[in-house]
Coordinates of C-alpha atoms and ligand atoms in Angstrom, one line a residue:
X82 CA 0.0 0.0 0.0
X83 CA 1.6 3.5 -0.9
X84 CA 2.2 5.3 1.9
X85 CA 0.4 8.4 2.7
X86 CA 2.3 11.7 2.3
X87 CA 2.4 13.3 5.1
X88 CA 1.1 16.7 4.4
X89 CA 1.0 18.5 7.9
X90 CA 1.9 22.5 7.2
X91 CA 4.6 23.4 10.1
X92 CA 3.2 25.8 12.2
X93 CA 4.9 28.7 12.6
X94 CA 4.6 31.5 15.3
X95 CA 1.4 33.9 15.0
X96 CA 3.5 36.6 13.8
X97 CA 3.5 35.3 11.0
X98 CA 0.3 33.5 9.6
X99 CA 0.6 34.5 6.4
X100 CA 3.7 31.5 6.3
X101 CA 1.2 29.0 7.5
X102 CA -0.5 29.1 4.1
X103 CA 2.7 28.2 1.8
X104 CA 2.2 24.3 1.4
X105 CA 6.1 24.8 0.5
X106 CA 6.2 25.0 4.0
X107 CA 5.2 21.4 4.9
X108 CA 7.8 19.0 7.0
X109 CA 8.8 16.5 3.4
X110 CA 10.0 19.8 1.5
X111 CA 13.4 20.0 4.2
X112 CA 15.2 23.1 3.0
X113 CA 12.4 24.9 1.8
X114 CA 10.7 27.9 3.0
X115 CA 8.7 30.2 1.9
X116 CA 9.0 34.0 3.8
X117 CA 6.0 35.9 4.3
X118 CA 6.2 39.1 1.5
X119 CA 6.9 42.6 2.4
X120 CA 3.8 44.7 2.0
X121 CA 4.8 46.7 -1.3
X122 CA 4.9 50.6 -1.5
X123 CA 2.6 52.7 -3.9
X124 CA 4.1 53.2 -7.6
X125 CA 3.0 56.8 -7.2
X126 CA 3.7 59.4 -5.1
X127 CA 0.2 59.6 -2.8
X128 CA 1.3 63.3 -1.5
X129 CA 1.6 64.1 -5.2
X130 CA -1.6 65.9 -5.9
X131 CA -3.1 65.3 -9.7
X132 CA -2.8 68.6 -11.4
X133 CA -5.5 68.7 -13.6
X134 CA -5.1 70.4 -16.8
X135 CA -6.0 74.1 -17.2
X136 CA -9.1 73.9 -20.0
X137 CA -8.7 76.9 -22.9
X138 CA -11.6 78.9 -23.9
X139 CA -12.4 78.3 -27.2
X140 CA -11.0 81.6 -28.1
X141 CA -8.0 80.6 -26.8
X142 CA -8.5 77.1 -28.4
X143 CA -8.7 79.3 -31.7
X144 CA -6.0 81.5 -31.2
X145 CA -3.8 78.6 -31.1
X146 CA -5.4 76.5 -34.0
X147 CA -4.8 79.5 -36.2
X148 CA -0.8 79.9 -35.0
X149 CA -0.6 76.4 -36.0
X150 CA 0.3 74.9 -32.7
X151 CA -0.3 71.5 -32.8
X152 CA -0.9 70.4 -29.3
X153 CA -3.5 73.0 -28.9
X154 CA -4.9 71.3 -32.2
X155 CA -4.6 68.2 -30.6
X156 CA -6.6 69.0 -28.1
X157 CA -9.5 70.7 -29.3
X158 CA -9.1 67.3 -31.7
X159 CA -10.0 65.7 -28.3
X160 CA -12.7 67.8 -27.5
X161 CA -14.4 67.3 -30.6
X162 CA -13.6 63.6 -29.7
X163 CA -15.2 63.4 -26.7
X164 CA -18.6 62.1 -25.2
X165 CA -19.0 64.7 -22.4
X166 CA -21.8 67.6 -23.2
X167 CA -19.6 70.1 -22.0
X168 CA -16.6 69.3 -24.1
X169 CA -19.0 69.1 -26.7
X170 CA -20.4 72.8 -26.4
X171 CA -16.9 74.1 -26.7
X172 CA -15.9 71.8 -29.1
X173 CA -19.1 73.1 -31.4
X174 CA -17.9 76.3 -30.6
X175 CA -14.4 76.3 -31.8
X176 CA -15.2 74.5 -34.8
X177 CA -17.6 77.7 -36.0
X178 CA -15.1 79.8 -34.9
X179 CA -12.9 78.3 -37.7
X180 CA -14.9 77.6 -40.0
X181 CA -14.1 81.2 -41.9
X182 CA -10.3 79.8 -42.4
X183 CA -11.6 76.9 -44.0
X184 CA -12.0 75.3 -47.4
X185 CA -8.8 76.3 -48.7
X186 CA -7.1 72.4 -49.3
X187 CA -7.2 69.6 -51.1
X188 CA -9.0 66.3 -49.2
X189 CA -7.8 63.8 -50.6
X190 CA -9.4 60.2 -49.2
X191 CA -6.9 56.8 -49.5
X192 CA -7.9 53.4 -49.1
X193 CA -6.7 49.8 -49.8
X194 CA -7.6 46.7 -48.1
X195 CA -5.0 45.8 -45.2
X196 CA -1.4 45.3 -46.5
X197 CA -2.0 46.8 -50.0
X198 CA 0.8 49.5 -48.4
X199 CA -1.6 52.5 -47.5
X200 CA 0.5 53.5 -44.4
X201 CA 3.8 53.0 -46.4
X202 CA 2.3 54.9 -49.1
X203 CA 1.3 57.8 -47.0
X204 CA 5.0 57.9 -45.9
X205 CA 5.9 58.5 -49.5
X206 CA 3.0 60.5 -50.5
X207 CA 3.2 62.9 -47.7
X208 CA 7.5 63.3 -48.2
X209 CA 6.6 64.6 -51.4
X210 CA 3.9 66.8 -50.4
X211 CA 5.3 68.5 -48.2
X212 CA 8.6 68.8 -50.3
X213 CA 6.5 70.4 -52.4
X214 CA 6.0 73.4 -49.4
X215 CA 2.4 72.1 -48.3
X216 CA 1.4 71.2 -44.6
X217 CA -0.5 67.4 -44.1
X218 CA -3.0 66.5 -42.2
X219 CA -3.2 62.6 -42.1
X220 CA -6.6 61.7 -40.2
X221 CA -8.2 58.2 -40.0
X222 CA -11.3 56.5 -40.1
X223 CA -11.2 53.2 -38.9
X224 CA -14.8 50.7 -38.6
X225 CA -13.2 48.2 -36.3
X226 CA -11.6 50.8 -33.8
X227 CA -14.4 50.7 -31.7
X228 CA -14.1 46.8 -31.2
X229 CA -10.4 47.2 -30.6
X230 CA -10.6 50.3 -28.8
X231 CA -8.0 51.9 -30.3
X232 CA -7.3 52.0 -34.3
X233 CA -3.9 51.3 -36.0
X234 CA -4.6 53.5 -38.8
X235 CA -3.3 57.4 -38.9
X236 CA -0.7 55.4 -36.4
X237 CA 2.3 57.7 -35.9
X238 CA 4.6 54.8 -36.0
X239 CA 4.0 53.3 -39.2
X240 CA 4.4 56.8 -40.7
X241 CA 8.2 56.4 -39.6
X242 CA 9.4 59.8 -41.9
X243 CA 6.3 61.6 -41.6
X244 CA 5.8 61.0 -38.0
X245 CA 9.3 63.9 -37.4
X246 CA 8.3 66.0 -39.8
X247 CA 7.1 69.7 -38.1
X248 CA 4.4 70.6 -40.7
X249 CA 2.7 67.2 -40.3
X250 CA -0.2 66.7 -38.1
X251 CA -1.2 62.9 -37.4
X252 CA -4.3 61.7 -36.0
X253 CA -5.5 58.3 -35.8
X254 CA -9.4 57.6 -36.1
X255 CA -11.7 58.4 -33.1
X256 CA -12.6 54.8 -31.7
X257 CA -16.5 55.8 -30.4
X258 CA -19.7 55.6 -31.6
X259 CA -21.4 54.7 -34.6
X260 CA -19.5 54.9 -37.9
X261 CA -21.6 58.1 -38.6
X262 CA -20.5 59.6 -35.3
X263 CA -16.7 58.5 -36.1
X264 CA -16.9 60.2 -39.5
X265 CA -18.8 63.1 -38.2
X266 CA -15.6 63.5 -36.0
X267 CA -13.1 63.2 -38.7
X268 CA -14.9 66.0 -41.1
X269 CA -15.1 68.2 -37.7
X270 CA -11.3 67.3 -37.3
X271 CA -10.8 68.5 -40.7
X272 CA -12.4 71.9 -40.1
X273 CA -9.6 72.5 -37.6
X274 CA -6.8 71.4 -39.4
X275 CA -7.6 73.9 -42.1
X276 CA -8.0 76.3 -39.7
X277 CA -4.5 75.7 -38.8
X278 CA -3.0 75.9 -42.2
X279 CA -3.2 72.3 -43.5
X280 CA -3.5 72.5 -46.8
X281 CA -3.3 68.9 -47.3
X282 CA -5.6 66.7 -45.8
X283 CA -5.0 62.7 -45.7
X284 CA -7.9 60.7 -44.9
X285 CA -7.3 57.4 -44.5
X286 CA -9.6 54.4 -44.2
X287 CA -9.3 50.3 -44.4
X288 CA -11.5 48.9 -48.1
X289 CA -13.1 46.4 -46.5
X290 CA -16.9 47.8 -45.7
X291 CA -18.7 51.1 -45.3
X292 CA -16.1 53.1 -44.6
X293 CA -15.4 54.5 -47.8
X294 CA -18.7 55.3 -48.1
X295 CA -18.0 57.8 -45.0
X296 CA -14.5 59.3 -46.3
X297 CA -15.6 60.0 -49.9
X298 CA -18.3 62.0 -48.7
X299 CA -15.3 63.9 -47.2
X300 CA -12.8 64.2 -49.7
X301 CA -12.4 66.0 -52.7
X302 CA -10.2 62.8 -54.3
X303 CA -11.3 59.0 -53.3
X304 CA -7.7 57.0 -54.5
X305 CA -7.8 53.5 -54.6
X306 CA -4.8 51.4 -53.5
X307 CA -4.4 47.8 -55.2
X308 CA -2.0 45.1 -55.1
X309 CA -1.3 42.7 -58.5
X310 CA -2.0 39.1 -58.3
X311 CA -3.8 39.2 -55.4
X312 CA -7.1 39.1 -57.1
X313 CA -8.0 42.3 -55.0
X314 CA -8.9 43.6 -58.1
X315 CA -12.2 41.4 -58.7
X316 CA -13.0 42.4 -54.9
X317 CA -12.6 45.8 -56.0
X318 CA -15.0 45.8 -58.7
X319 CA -17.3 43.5 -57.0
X320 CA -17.6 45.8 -53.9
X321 CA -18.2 49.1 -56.1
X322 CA -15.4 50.7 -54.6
X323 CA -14.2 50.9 -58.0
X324 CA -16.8 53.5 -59.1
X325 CA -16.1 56.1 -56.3
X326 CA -12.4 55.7 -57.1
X327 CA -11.2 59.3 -58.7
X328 CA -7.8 57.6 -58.9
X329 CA -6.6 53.6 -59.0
X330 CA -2.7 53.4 -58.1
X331 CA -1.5 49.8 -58.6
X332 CA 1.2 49.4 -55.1
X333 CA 4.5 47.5 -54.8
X334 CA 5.6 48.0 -58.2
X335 CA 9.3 46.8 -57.7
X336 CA 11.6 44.0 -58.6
X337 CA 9.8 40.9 -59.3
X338 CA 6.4 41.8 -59.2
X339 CA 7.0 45.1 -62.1
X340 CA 5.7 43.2 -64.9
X341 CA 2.4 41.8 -63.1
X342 CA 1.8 45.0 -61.3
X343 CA 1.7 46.6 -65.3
X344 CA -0.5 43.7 -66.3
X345 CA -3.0 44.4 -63.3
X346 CA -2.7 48.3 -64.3
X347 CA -4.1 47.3 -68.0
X348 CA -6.7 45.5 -66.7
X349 CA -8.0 47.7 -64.4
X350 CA -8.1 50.3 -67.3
X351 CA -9.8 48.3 -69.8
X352 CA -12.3 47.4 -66.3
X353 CA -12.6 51.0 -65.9
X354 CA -13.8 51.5 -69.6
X355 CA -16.6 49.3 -68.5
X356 CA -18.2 52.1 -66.0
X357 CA -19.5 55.5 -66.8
X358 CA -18.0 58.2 -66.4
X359 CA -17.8 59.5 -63.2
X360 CA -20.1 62.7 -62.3
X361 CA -16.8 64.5 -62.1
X362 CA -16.5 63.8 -66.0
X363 CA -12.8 63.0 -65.5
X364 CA -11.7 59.2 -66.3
X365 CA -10.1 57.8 -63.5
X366 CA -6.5 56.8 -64.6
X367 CA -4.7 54.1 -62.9
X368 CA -0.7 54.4 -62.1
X369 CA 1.9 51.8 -60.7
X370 CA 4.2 52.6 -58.5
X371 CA 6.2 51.8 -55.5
X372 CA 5.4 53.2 -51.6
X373 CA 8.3 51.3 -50.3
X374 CA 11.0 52.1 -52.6
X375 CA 9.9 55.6 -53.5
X376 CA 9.1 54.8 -57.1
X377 CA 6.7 57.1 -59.6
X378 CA 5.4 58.8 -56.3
X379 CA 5.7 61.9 -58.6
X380 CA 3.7 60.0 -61.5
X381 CA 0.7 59.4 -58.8
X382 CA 1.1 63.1 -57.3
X383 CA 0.7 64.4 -61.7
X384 CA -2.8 61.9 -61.8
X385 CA -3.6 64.1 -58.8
X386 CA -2.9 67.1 -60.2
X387 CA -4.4 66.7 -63.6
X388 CA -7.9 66.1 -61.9
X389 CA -7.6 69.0 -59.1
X390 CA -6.8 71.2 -62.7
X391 CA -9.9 69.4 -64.5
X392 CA -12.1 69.9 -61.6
X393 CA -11.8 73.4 -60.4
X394 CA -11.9 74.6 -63.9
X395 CA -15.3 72.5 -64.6
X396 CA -17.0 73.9 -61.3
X397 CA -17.3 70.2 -60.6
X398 CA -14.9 70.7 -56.9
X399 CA -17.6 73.2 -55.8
X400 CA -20.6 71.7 -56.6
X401 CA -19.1 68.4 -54.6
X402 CA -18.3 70.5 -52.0
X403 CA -21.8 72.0 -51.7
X404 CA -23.6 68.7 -52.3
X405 CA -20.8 66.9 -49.3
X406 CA -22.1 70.2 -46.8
X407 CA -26.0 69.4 -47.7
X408 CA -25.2 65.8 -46.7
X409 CA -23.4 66.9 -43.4
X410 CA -26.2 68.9 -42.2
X411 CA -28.8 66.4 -43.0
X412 CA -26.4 63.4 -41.6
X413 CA -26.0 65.6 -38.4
X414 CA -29.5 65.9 -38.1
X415 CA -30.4 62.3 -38.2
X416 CA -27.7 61.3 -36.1
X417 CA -29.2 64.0 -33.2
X418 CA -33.0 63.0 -34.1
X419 CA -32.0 59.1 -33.9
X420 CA -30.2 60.0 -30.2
X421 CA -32.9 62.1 -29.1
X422 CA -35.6 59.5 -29.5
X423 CA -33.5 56.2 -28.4
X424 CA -32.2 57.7 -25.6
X425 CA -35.3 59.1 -24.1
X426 CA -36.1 56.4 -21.1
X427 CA -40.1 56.6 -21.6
X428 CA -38.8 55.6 -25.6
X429 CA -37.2 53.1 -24.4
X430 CA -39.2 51.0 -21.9
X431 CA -42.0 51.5 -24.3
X432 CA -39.5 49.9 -26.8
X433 CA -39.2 46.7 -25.0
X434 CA -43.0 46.9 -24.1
X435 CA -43.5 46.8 -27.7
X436 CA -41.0 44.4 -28.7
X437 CA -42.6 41.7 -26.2
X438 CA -45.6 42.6 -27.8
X439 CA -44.8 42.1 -31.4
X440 CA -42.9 38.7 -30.0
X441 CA -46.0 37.6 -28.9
X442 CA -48.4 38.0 -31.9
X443 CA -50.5 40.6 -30.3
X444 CA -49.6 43.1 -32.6
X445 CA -48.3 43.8 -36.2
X446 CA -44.4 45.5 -35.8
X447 CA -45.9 48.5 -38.0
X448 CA -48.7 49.3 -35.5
X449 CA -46.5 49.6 -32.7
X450 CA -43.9 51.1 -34.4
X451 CA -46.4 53.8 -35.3
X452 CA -48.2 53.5 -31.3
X453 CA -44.6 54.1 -30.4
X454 CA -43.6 57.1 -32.7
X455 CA -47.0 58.7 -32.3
X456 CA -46.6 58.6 -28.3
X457 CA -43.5 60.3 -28.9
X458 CA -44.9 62.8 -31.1
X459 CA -47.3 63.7 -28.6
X460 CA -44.9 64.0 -26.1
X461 CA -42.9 66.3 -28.0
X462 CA -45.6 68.8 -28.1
X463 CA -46.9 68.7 -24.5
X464 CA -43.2 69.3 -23.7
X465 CA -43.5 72.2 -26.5
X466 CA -47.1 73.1 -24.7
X467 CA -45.8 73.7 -21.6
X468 CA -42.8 75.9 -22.2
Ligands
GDP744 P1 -1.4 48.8 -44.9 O1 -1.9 47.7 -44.0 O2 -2.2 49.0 -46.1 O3 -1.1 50.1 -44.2 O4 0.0 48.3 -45.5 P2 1.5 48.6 -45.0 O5 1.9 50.0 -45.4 O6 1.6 48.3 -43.5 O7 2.4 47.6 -45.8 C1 2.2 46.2 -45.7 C2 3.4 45.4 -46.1 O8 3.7 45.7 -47.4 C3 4.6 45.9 -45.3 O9 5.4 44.8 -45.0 C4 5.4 46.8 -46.2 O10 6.8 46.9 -46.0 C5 5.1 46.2 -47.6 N1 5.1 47.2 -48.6 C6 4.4 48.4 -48.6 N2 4.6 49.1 -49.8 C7 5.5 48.3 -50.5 C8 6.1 48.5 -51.8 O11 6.0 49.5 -52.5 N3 6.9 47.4 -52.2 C9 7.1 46.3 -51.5 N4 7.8 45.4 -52.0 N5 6.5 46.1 -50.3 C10 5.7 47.1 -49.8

């Protein structure tokens, strides 16, 4: 028969119980022991009292915008950012208070699904840009940030060169809310950034979803990022991102892969043909090139060119302008309506009332959709009534 271990736990003095506990302690582990710890100190100073940050007015918020300091951009970037009402009022506030310096750049929106080289490409892009005397503003908008809580794209760190560069300003996407209130941000973010002299706006989102949707509605330029052999291509046209595309650069256009990036160039052209022409009446052209090795970044930046020229001279950068401002307006008002209603609490317990209701056959979902709205309606102007 095996013979029991003999687990009794040596008992030590009272002083220290804590030692009792440690089965390292026990009698068959001779040489062993286990002291009690030493209670640790705080990492921080607790006589150190937090010095909260002094908040600007938005004049002063303004004043430094226009001087072109960036970390007063930065922060009224995080005002406009933020959830909290009151940073909210200012934020509104300094953003009208900019608005007259506004309008003066070119917003230029780039996407590419991950790994087609947009950050590398940015790198490039924005060297040459600002070689060319021009201040960048790279913002981001990101659809999974929220998940993640924190987006990799507009990431300092991938923009290696850019990232030292004085006259750069680099923003990744705001992580909450809805897409709409993430791209709402990121047009508000642009407002300041031309307040503060960038003339050169990068918006930046990933082509996998809706995204693009947002940022063209932005940007004055929508340029597609695509990789050859990877049959990114057929996604592209599947998706329709092809048809917002002002511009199709064809990425990674170096050693090996020159001759199949040329061979997906041609065939994106001759796909191209297939569409009609844009409402901008300029057909998008399609360039190779290379982010990484700095190759034909001037050939891509002359596409760019050639439609900023054929644009402004047609009127056509105006009217989108225009028609992008009508959209804002009405995308702001939904947003607010939507927020107003779901987040009234007599909305929603009357919601879930409902729902239960419509579960359970007692009602059709357009009935008490319309019991719902019409309470709400009537609320609305008793609240109106009264004041
Ligand atoms: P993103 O996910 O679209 O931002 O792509 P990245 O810029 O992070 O690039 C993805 C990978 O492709 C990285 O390993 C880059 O070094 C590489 N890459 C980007 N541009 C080029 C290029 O022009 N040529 C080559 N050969 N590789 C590149």
């Amino acid at each position: 028969m095996a013979e029991k271990k003999n687990t009794r736990i040596v008992q030590h003095t009272e002083e220290c119980p804590s030692q009792q506990q440690h089965p390292e302690n026990d009698e068959q582990f001779a040489g062993l022991q286990v002291n009690s710890g030493v209670e640790q100190l705080p990492s921080v100073n607790p006589y150190l009292k937090r010095k909260r940050k002094p908040q600007l007015t938005p004049a002063e918020y303004v004043e430094g915008i226009r001087k072109g300091n960036r970390a007063v951009l930065g922060q009224a970037v995080t005002l406009v950012e933020s959830r909290n009402a009151e940073h909210q009022i200012i934020a509104q506030e300094v953003i009208e208070k900019c608005l007259p310096y506004t309008g003066n750049s070119r917003r230029i929106g780039i996407t590419g699904v991950p790994g087609a080289g947009k950050s590398t490409s940015i790198d490039s892009f924005g060297m040459h840009v600002i070689k060319q005397g021009h201040k960048l503003a790279v913002l981001a908008i990101d659809p999974s940030s929220e998940r993640s809580k924190g987006s990799i794209l507009g990431d300092k760190t991938r923009m290696e060169r850019l990232a030292v560069e004085p006259d750069v300003f680099i923003r990744p996407s705001p992580s909450a809310g809805s897409l709409g209130g993430v791209a709402r941000k990121t047009r508000e973010t642009i407002v300041l950034c031309e307040a503060a002299g960038y003339d050169t706006i990068f918006v930046e989102t990933v082509g996998v979803g809706q995204s693009e949707i947002a940022v063209h509605s932005m940007v004055d330029y929508f340029l597609l990022i695509q990789l050859a052999g990877t049959g990114d291509e057929l996604q592209g046209i599947k998706r329709g991102i092809m048809e917002m595309a002002d511009g199709i650069v064809i990425n990674k256009c170096d050693g090996d892969n020159i001759e199949r990036a040329n061979l997906a160039a041609a065939q994106f052209r001759n796909a191209l043909h297939l569409y009609p022409l844009p409402p901008s009446g300029f057909l998008p052209e399609v360039i190779t090139y290379s982010g990484y090795y700095d190759l034909n970044i001037e050939g891509v930046w002359d596409m760019i060119d050639r439609y900023f020229a054929h644009v402004k001279a047609s009127g056509y950068f105006d009217e989108k302008r225009h028609e992008q401002e009508r959209y804002w307006m009405r995308e702001t008002i939904n947003e607010q309506l939507l927020a107003r209603f779901y987040f009234d609490p007599e909305i929603e317990r009357l919601l879930t009332i409902k729902e239960d209701t419509v579960l359970a056959g007692k009602q059709t979902s357009f009935v008490a959709a319309s019991d719902v709205l019409n309470f709400y309606y009537n609320k609305i102007t008793n609240e109106h009534s009264k004041q």
